Short mmCIF file of C-alpha atoms in Angstrom, two decimals:
data_model
loop_
_atom_site.label_atom_id
_atom_site.label_comp_id
_atom_site.label_asym_id
_atom_site.label_seq_id
_atom_site.Cartn_x
_atom_site.Cartn_y
_atom_site.Cartn_z
CA UNK Q 125 -88.39 109.56 130.88
CA UNK Q 126 -90.42 111.43 127.80
CA UNK Q 127 -89.82 111.93 124.18
CA UNK Q 128 -87.52 113.55 122.99
CA UNK Q 129 -88.62 116.16 120.37
CA UNK Q 130 -87.23 116.35 117.06
CA UNK Q 131 -87.12 120.52 115.37
CA UNK Q 132 -87.08 120.96 111.78
CA UNK Q 133 -85.55 124.15 111.32
CA UNK Q 134 -85.21 126.30 109.27
CA UNK Q 135 -81.18 128.03 109.15
CA UNK Q 136 -81.86 130.54 105.87
CA UNK Q 137 -80.58 131.07 102.26
CA UNK Q 138 -77.25 132.03 103.55
CA UNK Q 139 -76.37 135.31 105.23
CA UNK Q 140 -75.95 133.71 109.53
CA UNK Q 141 -78.06 137.24 110.21
CA UNK Q 142 -81.06 135.53 108.41
CA UNK Q 143 -81.85 133.17 110.92
CA UNK Q 144 -85.09 133.74 112.65
CA UNK Q 145 -84.73 134.49 116.85
CA UNK Q 146 -86.85 131.82 116.84
CA UNK Q 147 -84.08 129.39 115.57
CA UNK Q 148 -81.77 130.41 117.66
CA UNK Q 149 -83.62 130.48 120.30
CA UNK Q 150 -84.38 126.26 119.19
CA UNK Q 151 -80.72 125.39 118.38
CA UNK Q 152 -79.63 127.36 121.94
CA UNK Q 153 -82.05 125.34 123.86
CA UNK Q 154 -81.33 122.11 121.91
CA UNK Q 155 -78.58 119.23 123.34
CA UNK Q 156 -78.26 117.97 119.85
CA UNK Q 157 -77.77 119.60 116.92
CA UNK Q 158 -78.17 117.48 113.42
CA UNK Q 159 -76.90 118.53 109.99
CA UNK Q 160 -76.64 117.61 106.64
CA UNK Q 161 -73.26 117.71 104.76
CA UNK Q 162 -71.04 115.87 101.95
CA UNK Q 163 -68.30 113.47 103.20
CA UNK Q 164 -65.45 115.33 103.92
CA UNK Q 165 -67.05 119.17 104.16
CA UNK Q 166 -68.31 121.16 107.39
CA UNK Q 167 -72.22 121.27 105.28
CA UNK Q 168 -73.41 125.02 104.66
CA UNK Q 169 -76.31 124.53 107.45
CA UNK Q 170 -73.86 124.22 110.06
CA UNK Q 171 -71.71 126.58 108.81
CA UNK Q 172 -74.77 129.75 109.01
CA UNK Q 173 -75.22 129.05 112.46
CA UNK Q 174 -71.60 128.99 113.43
CA UNK Q 175 -72.32 131.87 115.92
CA UNK Q 176 -75.30 130.56 117.43
CA UNK Q 177 -73.35 126.95 118.73
CA UNK Q 178 -72.24 125.87 121.99
CA UNK Q 179 -69.07 124.15 122.92
CA UNK Q 180 -72.25 122.02 125.32
CA UNK Q 181 -74.10 121.06 121.98
CA UNK Q 182 -73.86 117.42 121.09
CA UNK Q 183 -73.43 117.85 116.82
CA UNK Q 184 -74.65 115.56 114.85
CA UNK Q 185 -73.62 115.69 111.02
CA UNK Q 186 -74.97 113.10 108.22
CA UNK Q 187 -72.88 112.85 105.29
CA UNK Q 188 -74.23 112.20 102.29
CA UNK Q 189 -73.65 108.64 100.94
CA UNK Q 190 -72.39 110.08 97.49
CA UNK Q 191 -70.08 113.71 97.11
CA UNK Q 192 -71.88 114.00 93.58
CA UNK Q 193 -75.11 113.83 93.12
CA UNK Q 194 -76.23 111.06 90.27
CA UNK Q 195 -79.58 110.30 89.06
CA UNK Q 196 -82.38 109.77 91.11
CA UNK Q 197 -84.01 107.02 88.33
CA UNK Q 198 -80.10 105.12 88.66
CA UNK Q 199 -81.46 102.16 91.01
CA UNK Q 200 -78.20 102.02 93.49
CA UNK Q 201 -78.43 105.91 93.98
CA UNK Q 202 -81.87 105.48 94.59
CA UNK Q 203 -81.34 102.49 97.42
CA UNK Q 204 -78.00 103.90 98.99
CA UNK Q 205 -80.44 107.05 99.65
CA UNK Q 206 -82.42 105.25 101.30
CA UNK Q 207 -80.17 103.81 103.42
CA UNK Q 208 -78.64 106.74 104.28
CA UNK Q 209 -82.14 108.39 105.54
CA UNK Q 210 -82.59 104.96 107.04
CA UNK Q 211 -79.79 104.91 108.77
CA UNK Q 212 -79.92 109.22 109.34
CA UNK Q 213 -83.08 108.53 111.12
CA UNK Q 214 -82.05 105.89 113.57
CA UNK Q 215 -79.10 108.22 114.88
CA UNK Q 216 -82.21 110.82 115.32
CA UNK Q 217 -83.87 108.43 116.92
CA UNK Q 218 -81.72 107.08 119.03
CA UNK Q 219 -80.99 110.86 120.51
CA UNK Q 220 -84.89 111.50 121.16
CA UNK Q 221 -85.43 107.78 122.61
CA UNK Q 222 -82.35 108.70 124.84
CA UNK Q 223 -84.86 111.91 126.59
CA UNK Q 224 -82.62 114.37 124.10
CA UNK Q 225 -84.42 117.14 122.13
CA UNK Q 226 -83.20 117.46 118.10
CA UNK Q 227 -82.72 120.44 116.04
CA UNK Q 228 -82.45 119.15 112.49
CA UNK Q 229 -80.88 121.85 110.82
CA UNK Q 230 -81.89 122.48 106.86
CA UNK Q 231 -81.15 124.54 104.30
CA UNK Q 232 -83.47 127.77 103.46
CA UNK Q 233 -87.11 126.18 104.80
CA UNK Q 234 -87.44 123.01 106.29
CA UNK Q 235 -90.42 121.95 104.44
CA UNK Q 236 -89.77 123.12 100.56
CA UNK Q 237 -87.62 120.99 98.55
CA UNK Q 238 -85.66 120.16 101.52
CA UNK Q 239 -83.40 116.85 103.27
CA UNK Q 240 -85.53 117.33 106.13
CA UNK Q 241 -88.49 116.42 104.85
CA UNK Q 242 -87.16 112.72 104.14
CA UNK Q 243 -86.43 112.50 107.95
CA UNK Q 244 -89.65 114.38 109.11
CA UNK Q 245 -92.05 111.64 107.18
CA UNK Q 246 -89.11 109.11 108.73
CA UNK Q 247 -89.88 110.59 112.45
CA UNK Q 248 -93.08 112.01 112.83
CA UNK Q 249 -95.05 108.59 113.58
CA UNK Q 250 -93.00 108.16 116.27
CA UNK Q 251 -91.95 111.82 117.56
CA UNK Q 252 -93.36 114.91 118.34
CA UNK Q 253 -92.88 117.74 115.63
CA UNK Q 254 -92.01 120.82 115.30
CA UNK Q 255 -91.20 123.37 112.59
CA UNK Q 256 -89.56 126.25 112.05
CA UNK Q 257 -90.37 127.99 108.76
CA UNK Q 258 -87.03 130.40 107.51
CA UNK Q 259 -86.27 132.57 104.89
CA UNK Q 260 -86.47 129.80 101.37
CA UNK Q 261 -83.76 130.54 98.64
CA UNK Q 262 -86.15 131.87 96.96
CA UNK Q 263 -86.44 135.00 98.40
CA UNK Q 264 -82.76 135.31 99.35
CA UNK Q 265 -82.07 134.71 95.33
CA UNK Q 266 -85.44 138.32 94.68
CA UNK Q 267 -84.14 140.01 97.61
CA UNK Q 268 -80.15 139.72 96.77
CA UNK Q 269 -81.34 141.30 92.63
CA UNK Q 270 -84.12 143.47 94.01
CA UNK Q 271 -86.72 141.76 91.86
CA UNK Q 272 -90.02 142.40 92.49
CA UNK Q 273 -90.94 138.95 91.60
CA UNK Q 274 -95.26 138.62 91.63
CA UNK Q 275 -97.99 141.85 91.43
CA UNK Q 276 -101.57 142.03 92.05
CA UNK Q 277 -103.09 138.56 90.07
CA UNK Q 278 -99.01 137.49 89.14
CA UNK Q 279 -98.91 133.77 88.99
CA UNK Q 280 -95.21 132.45 90.12
CA UNK Q 281 -94.16 128.94 88.85
CA UNK Q 282 -91.10 127.85 90.79
CA UNK Q 283 -89.75 124.55 88.54
CA UNK Q 284 -87.18 122.33 89.08
CA UNK Q 285 -84.32 122.49 85.77
CA UNK Q 286 -84.32 119.37 85.95
CA UNK Q 287 -87.36 118.43 84.07
CA UNK Q 288 -86.73 117.69 80.14
CA UNK Q 289 -86.70 120.38 77.92
CA UNK Q 290 -91.10 120.48 76.83
CA UNK Q 291 -92.18 119.93 79.79
CA UNK Q 292 -89.75 123.87 80.90
CA UNK Q 293 -91.00 125.13 78.66
CA UNK Q 294 -95.02 123.96 78.89
CA UNK Q 295 -95.21 125.09 82.41
CA UNK Q 296 -93.02 128.23 81.76
CA UNK Q 297 -95.65 128.55 79.30
CA UNK Q 298 -98.29 129.46 81.85
CA UNK Q 299 -96.41 131.27 84.50
CA UNK Q 300 -96.66 135.40 84.93
CA UNK Q 301 -93.46 134.82 87.53
CA UNK Q 302 -91.09 131.56 87.32
CA UNK Q 303 -88.54 130.56 89.18
CA UNK Q 304 -85.74 127.64 87.53
CA UNK Q 305 -84.39 126.55 90.80
CA UNK Q 306 -81.67 123.59 90.76
CA UNK Q 307 -79.54 124.64 87.67
CA UNK Q 308 -75.39 122.87 87.72
CA UNK Q 309 -75.68 120.75 84.87
CA UNK Q 310 -79.05 122.10 83.50
CA UNK Q 311 -78.26 125.61 83.06
CA UNK Q 312 -77.88 125.19 79.55
CA UNK Q 313 -82.24 123.80 79.16
CA UNK Q 314 -83.08 126.15 81.62
CA UNK Q 315 -81.44 129.10 79.13
CA UNK Q 316 -82.82 127.47 76.72
CA UNK Q 317 -86.35 127.17 77.42
CA UNK Q 318 -86.25 130.88 78.67
CA UNK Q 319 -85.43 131.91 74.65
CA UNK Q 320 -88.42 129.60 73.74
CA UNK Q 321 -90.92 130.99 75.87
CA UNK Q 322 -89.32 134.85 75.32
CA UNK Q 323 -89.46 135.07 79.46
CA UNK Q 324 -84.63 135.01 78.88
CA UNK Q 325 -84.51 139.13 78.48
CA UNK Q 326 -86.22 140.11 81.67
CA UNK Q 327 -84.52 137.26 83.24
CA UNK Q 328 -81.91 137.29 85.74
CA UNK Q 329 -79.06 135.25 86.31
CA UNK Q 330 -78.19 135.07 90.49
CA UNK Q 331 -75.47 132.98 92.45
CA UNK Q 332 -75.47 131.78 96.22
CA UNK Q 333 -77.55 134.19 97.26
CA UNK Q 334 -76.84 136.59 100.61
CA UNK Q 335 -73.83 134.55 100.57
CA UNK Q 336 -69.92 136.06 100.57
CA UNK Q 337 -69.73 134.77 96.91
CA UNK Q 338 -72.98 136.05 95.93
CA UNK Q 339 -73.15 137.60 92.44
CA UNK Q 340 -76.37 138.77 89.95
CA UNK Q 341 -76.80 139.50 86.52
CA UNK Q 342 -78.81 139.65 84.21
CA UNK Q 343 -79.85 135.40 82.24
CA UNK Q 344 -78.04 137.61 78.93
CA UNK Q 345 -74.48 138.03 81.19
CA UNK Q 346 -74.01 134.43 82.06
CA UNK Q 347 -71.67 133.71 79.59
CA UNK Q 348 -70.69 129.74 80.64
CA UNK Q 349 -72.67 126.55 80.45
CA UNK Q 350 -72.96 125.30 83.56
CA UNK Q 351 -73.66 127.45 86.98
CA UNK Q 352 -73.22 125.68 90.98
CA UNK Q 353 -76.56 124.42 92.41
CA UNK Q 354 -76.79 127.00 94.77
CA UNK Q 355 -78.00 129.15 91.37
CA UNK Q 356 -80.88 129.92 89.65
CA UNK Q 357 -83.07 132.81 87.16
CA UNK Q 358 -85.82 134.53 88.35
CA UNK Q 359 -88.37 135.76 86.08
CA UNK Q 360 -89.88 138.96 87.47
CA UNK Q 361 -94.53 139.37 86.97
CA UNK Q 362 -95.70 142.49 85.31
CA UNK Q 363 -98.57 142.72 87.13
CA UNK Q 364 -100.82 145.79 87.54
CA UNK Q 365 -99.93 148.26 89.63
CA UNK Q 366 -101.48 151.42 90.00
CA UNK B 196 -75.78 165.57 104.36
CA UNK B 197 -75.91 161.90 102.99
CA UNK B 198 -79.24 161.08 102.71
CA UNK B 199 -80.69 158.55 104.07
CA UNK B 200 -81.51 154.24 103.15
CA UNK B 201 -84.60 152.64 102.68
CA UNK B 202 -85.22 148.87 103.94
CA UNK B 203 -87.37 146.67 103.35
CA UNK B 204 -87.61 145.16 105.85
CA UNK B 205 -90.14 141.91 105.91
CA UNK B 206 -91.13 141.04 108.99
CA UNK B 207 -92.78 137.84 108.59
CA UNK B 208 -95.81 135.93 108.78
CA UNK B 209 -97.13 136.64 112.33
CA UNK B 210 -95.62 135.07 114.54
CA UNK B 211 -92.84 137.22 116.62
CA UNK B 212 -89.87 135.13 116.52
CA UNK B 213 -90.46 134.25 113.07
CA UNK B 214 -88.40 137.47 112.75
CA UNK B 215 -85.51 137.98 111.50
CA UNK B 216 -81.99 138.06 113.37
CA UNK B 217 -81.05 140.71 110.11
CA UNK B 218 -84.67 142.75 110.86
CA UNK B 219 -84.61 143.12 114.47
CA UNK B 220 -81.05 144.84 114.49
CA UNK B 221 -82.54 147.34 110.64
CA UNK B 222 -85.18 147.65 112.78
CA UNK B 223 -82.95 148.86 116.01
CA UNK B 224 -80.86 151.12 114.07
CA UNK B 225 -83.02 152.73 112.09
CA UNK B 226 -84.95 156.42 113.54
CA UNK B 227 -87.97 156.21 111.44
CA UNK B 228 -89.75 152.07 111.32
CA UNK B 229 -93.14 152.16 108.65
CA UNK B 230 -95.26 150.84 107.76
CA UNK B 231 -99.05 149.67 106.26
CA UNK B 232 -101.94 149.69 107.93
CA UNK B 233 -106.06 149.83 108.18
CA UNK B 234 -107.12 152.94 109.20
CA UNK B 235 -107.94 152.59 112.43
CA UNK B 236 -105.40 149.51 112.80
CA UNK B 237 -102.43 149.73 114.02
CA UNK B 238 -101.22 147.26 110.99
CA UNK B 239 -100.46 143.51 111.28
CA UNK B 240 -96.51 143.97 110.62
CA UNK B 241 -96.41 146.82 112.91
CA UNK B 242 -97.82 144.42 115.80
CA UNK B 243 -95.18 141.48 114.87
CA UNK B 244 -92.34 143.79 115.58
CA UNK B 245 -93.46 145.80 118.75
CA UNK B 246 -90.87 144.34 121.40
CA UNK B 247 -88.77 145.71 118.48
CA UNK B 248 -89.63 149.09 119.24
CA UNK B 249 -88.14 151.78 121.61
CA UNK B 250 -89.92 155.29 122.18
CA UNK B 251 -87.43 156.99 120.35
CA UNK B 252 -88.81 155.19 116.91
CA UNK B 253 -90.44 157.68 114.43
CA UNK B 254 -93.40 155.36 113.91
CA UNK B 255 -94.55 156.55 109.67
CA UNK B 256 -98.12 154.91 109.30
CA UNK B 257 -99.26 153.80 106.73
CA UNK B 258 -102.93 153.84 106.30
CA UNK B 259 -104.36 152.72 102.96
CA UNK B 260 -107.86 154.94 101.63
CA UNK B 261 -110.11 152.44 102.26
CA UNK B 262 -111.37 149.80 104.11
CA UNK B 263 -112.35 147.20 102.12
CA UNK B 264 -110.34 146.35 98.84
CA UNK B 265 -111.99 146.96 95.96
CA UNK B 266 -111.78 145.61 92.18
CA UNK B 267 -108.86 146.90 91.28
CA UNK B 268 -110.07 147.43 87.08
CA UNK B 269 -112.75 149.84 88.99
CA UNK B 270 -110.95 153.88 88.03
CA UNK B 271 -111.71 155.05 91.60
CA UNK B 272 -110.30 152.93 93.23
CA UNK B 273 -107.02 152.81 90.96
CA UNK B 274 -106.78 156.46 91.48
CA UNK B 275 -107.30 156.15 95.01
CA UNK B 276 -104.09 153.92 95.00
CA UNK B 277 -102.05 155.46 93.39
CA UNK B 278 -102.48 158.94 94.83
CA UNK B 279 -102.22 156.89 98.14
CA UNK B 280 -98.34 155.39 97.06
CA UNK B 281 -97.09 158.47 95.64
CA UNK B 282 -98.67 160.56 99.05
CA UNK B 283 -96.69 157.40 101.57
CA UNK B 284 -93.60 157.54 99.08
CA UNK B 285 -93.25 161.63 99.88
CA UNK B 286 -93.97 160.97 103.36
CA UNK B 287 -90.92 158.04 103.94
CA UNK B 288 -88.12 160.54 101.21
CA UNK B 289 -88.49 163.60 103.51
CA UNK B 290 -87.20 161.37 106.02
CA UNK B 291 -84.28 160.09 104.02
CA UNK B 292 -83.66 163.52 102.34
CA UNK B 293 -83.60 164.96 105.71
CA UNK B 294 -81.00 162.13 106.38
CA UNK B 295 -82.82 159.56 108.64
CA UNK B 296 -82.58 155.80 107.15
CA UNK B 297 -86.19 154.40 106.81
CA UNK B 298 -87.17 150.68 108.26
CA UNK B 299 -90.72 150.00 106.00
CA UNK B 300 -92.37 147.37 106.46
CA UNK B 301 -94.08 144.12 105.48
CA UNK B 302 -95.38 141.63 106.42
CA UNK B 303 -93.69 137.81 105.07
CA UNK B 304 -91.17 138.18 102.04
CA UNK B 305 -91.31 142.60 101.06
CA UNK B 306 -90.49 141.05 96.98
CA UNK B 307 -93.88 138.46 97.24
CA UNK B 308 -97.25 140.66 96.85
CA UNK B 309 -96.44 143.39 99.30
CA UNK B 310 -97.86 146.54 99.23
CA UNK B 311 -93.88 147.35 99.54
CA UNK B 312 -92.95 146.64 96.30
CA UNK B 313 -95.48 150.11 95.33
CA UNK B 314 -93.44 152.07 97.29
CA UNK B 315 -89.95 150.66 96.11
CA UNK B 316 -90.25 150.84 92.42
CA UNK B 317 -90.99 154.33 93.57
CA UNK B 318 -87.80 155.83 95.33
CA UNK B 319 -85.50 153.29 94.39
CA UNK B 320 -83.94 156.04 91.63
CA UNK B 321 -83.28 158.78 93.88
CA UNK B 322 -82.33 156.93 97.30
CA UNK B 323 -79.91 153.34 98.61
CA UNK B 324 -82.34 150.22 99.35
CA UNK B 325 -81.47 147.31 101.15
CA UNK B 326 -83.82 144.51 100.55
CA UNK B 327 -84.32 142.42 103.98
CA UNK B 328 -86.15 138.81 102.96
CA UNK B 329 -88.37 137.68 105.20
CA UNK B 330 -90.51 134.17 106.53
CA UNK B 331 -93.01 134.23 103.11
CA UNK B 332 -96.07 133.77 103.87
CA UNK B 333 -96.12 130.44 102.63
CA UNK B 334 -93.74 128.43 104.61
CA UNK B 335 -95.15 130.53 107.62
CA UNK B 336 -98.67 128.57 106.51
CA UNK B 337 -97.03 124.95 105.98
CA UNK B 338 -94.79 124.93 108.75
CA UNK B 339 -97.99 125.72 110.55
CA UNK B 340 -99.51 122.28 108.10
CA UNK B 341 -96.76 120.36 108.52
CA UNK B 342 -96.87 119.58 104.81
CA UNK B 343 -93.81 118.86 103.35
CA UNK B 344 -94.53 120.89 99.53
CA UNK B 345 -92.66 120.15 97.08
CA UNK B 346 -90.25 116.56 96.22
CA UNK B 347 -88.09 115.54 94.12
CA UNK B 348 -88.74 117.30 91.04
CA UNK B 349 -92.44 118.77 92.07
CA UNK B 350 -92.85 122.06 90.63
CA UNK B 351 -94.90 124.88 92.84
CA UNK B 352 -97.43 127.10 91.30
CA UNK B 353 -99.08 129.44 94.14
CA UNK B 354 -101.97 131.57 92.60
CA UNK B 355 -104.27 134.54 94.27
CA UNK B 356 -107.97 133.61 94.64
CA UNK B 357 -108.30 136.95 92.04
CA UNK B 358 -108.00 134.59 88.57
CA UNK B 359 -111.66 133.11 86.84
CA UNK B 360 -112.29 129.94 88.07
CA UNK B 361 -111.51 128.58 83.97
CA UNK B 362 -108.04 129.90 84.52
CA UNK B 363 -107.53 128.19 87.86
CA UNK B 364 -108.42 125.14 86.04
CA UNK B 365 -106.02 125.96 83.14
CA UNK B 366 -102.96 126.43 86.00
CA UNK B 367 -103.71 123.93 88.45
CA UNK B 368 -103.63 121.40 85.90
CA UNK B 369 -99.64 121.20 85.10
CA UNK B 370 -98.93 122.51 88.71
CA UNK B 371 -97.10 119.49 90.86
CA UNK B 372 -97.82 120.90 94.35
CA UNK B 373 -99.52 124.56 94.68
CA UNK B 374 -100.42 127.42 96.92
CA UNK B 375 -103.63 129.70 96.59
CA UNK B 376 -103.53 133.02 98.47
CA UNK B 377 -105.04 135.69 98.48
CA UNK B 378 -108.82 133.75 99.55
CA UNK B 379 -111.90 136.35 101.12
CA UNK B 380 -114.64 135.93 99.67
CA UNK B 381 -112.11 134.19 96.45
CA UNK B 382 -113.25 130.83 98.74
CA UNK B 383 -115.79 129.16 96.90
CA UNK B 384 -114.04 129.39 93.62
CA UNK B 385 -110.46 128.57 94.36
CA UNK B 386 -112.60 125.54 96.19
CA UNK B 387 -114.13 124.80 92.72
CA UNK B 388 -111.41 124.92 91.10
CA UNK B 389 -109.56 121.94 92.78
CA UNK B 390 -112.59 120.25 93.12
CA UNK B 391 -112.83 120.28 88.64
CA UNK B 392 -108.71 119.27 89.07
CA UNK B 393 -109.27 116.12 91.56
CA UNK B 394 -106.47 117.80 93.97
CA UNK B 395 -109.26 119.42 96.28
CA UNK B 396 -109.22 115.18 98.28
CA UNK B 397 -105.10 116.36 99.77
CA UNK B 398 -105.65 120.07 99.66
CA UNK B 399 -104.80 121.97 103.12
CA UNK B 400 -106.92 125.34 104.16
CA UNK B 401 -104.82 127.30 106.30
CA UNK B 402 -105.96 130.61 108.20
CA UNK B 403 -103.64 132.72 110.24
CA UNK B 404 -100.56 130.69 110.04
CA UNK B 405 -98.45 130.92 112.63
CA UNK B 406 -100.16 134.10 114.56
CA UNK B 407 -102.02 133.57 117.26
CA UNK B 408 -105.86 132.49 116.20
CA UNK B 409 -104.30 130.17 113.47
CA UNK B 410 -106.24 127.07 112.28
CA UNK B 411 -105.56 123.83 110.00
CA UNK B 412 -108.05 121.29 108.39
CA UNK B 413 -108.50 119.58 105.14
CA UNK B 414 -110.12 121.53 102.54
CA UNK B 415 -113.05 118.85 103.40
CA UNK B 416 -113.57 119.84 106.15
CA UNK B 417 -113.87 123.46 105.56
CA UNK B 418 -117.86 123.68 105.30
CA UNK B 419 -118.53 127.47 105.17
CA UNK B 420 -118.51 129.58 101.48
CA UNK B 421 -115.69 132.66 102.68
CA UNK B 422 -112.35 133.15 104.34
CA UNK B 423 -109.92 136.07 105.70
CA UNK B 424 -107.40 137.59 104.04
CA UNK B 425 -105.19 135.74 105.22
CA UNK B 426 -105.44 131.98 104.21
CA UNK B 427 -104.46 129.80 101.41
CA UNK B 428 -105.50 126.12 100.30
CA UNK B 429 -101.76 124.09 99.90
CA UNK B 430 -101.82 121.11 98.38
CA UNK B 431 -99.13 119.28 98.69
CA UNK B 432 -96.22 117.28 96.35
CA UNK B 433 -96.85 113.86 95.56
CA UNK B 434 -92.87 113.64 93.83
CA UNK B 435 -90.36 111.41 94.41
CA UNK B 436 -88.79 110.55 97.51
CA UNK B 437 -86.68 107.48 97.71
#
């Protein structure tokens, strides 16, 4: 019996219609559909592909060991994550060893800040893997905002808001266009960095892009101090245009 | 009679299956499908959606005024482009004024270095516009390479190879992960910058990702001095992973 193939399937930023035709085909053909989720929740990626699942699918939810994200430098947290990825990899490997293809869902694109990557590097030596690129969360965000991001020779810098303030400022200072991701409780720091760099005025805040409860506003209008995980700040480029 | 709506439709990096479900629906419903192309050619975006077009579609090709890209600082080139975008905008506006929706195709994502943006800013005041995000060329490239790009707190810097050498070096020096786009005849400069920054060794060269003639190789194995327009260099991040 031949081994199953692992598919890393990007399912896009949230709108179920922003799944690719290839993703729908791969999901339809795979006997097993795996996805990450918080304990007790269905998981965003699973929700996005709901209309493409059939009763015959074997669903393999991979529940994160904790409900709120702790700091990565905390050793028990890091160890718990390591164990989680090892166990998740083993659960998927059991299906692949049994000859069953597995479609592992990933919000946005699978190789851009995705949990999928942690299983990819653990399984790619033993099994064949096919990547199905997806519409990334950043494209979803600037599409929702209707913001043309990069013109001509503009560079684009993508930064996680988890970086220290000085690092954010140092890197924004060299950017023509920028995206700050992973806002959450780091939102005030991201705003402070943009103010320092003179980029706050043209910045746009986008929350849950392409989802039902999407919100878009100038950064200046976002007055509270916190933001959900699925939010980001866009700073459009101002490069050449004829 | 009400005005038509303009759709900026991302059609992905090249593989026709990497079109989103939303793009196929929008194209099917729009009476007019517009796309950019070199004179005498069908155009890549038009080729990608071939299977989704019907005989009833009105096709509106927008032919670039020159076949090879000149330098933007050349005034006659810039003026020719300006005229081209004005005329293209007028051709689309004529359909919208006539009440016909227009799906304007864009390779990759429409708001990320796309010709679409030049018509978007010319038409958005007069007409309603809906953006349909697409799988960007960069996601197609790292998917084809099977390269996990950004981990944990990694920043990602996206640079056009058209920048001067010193600028490329200065910006790469602050990047955890990087993509250099628009290679073409700028390829040797991009490689020189990566060598200078100590990033060449882990860099990957990707040509025509997700298309029939795709090629992926370590940058070190790319020995000639030129590259096609649809090529880029990826430098994967090395951030934290449990």
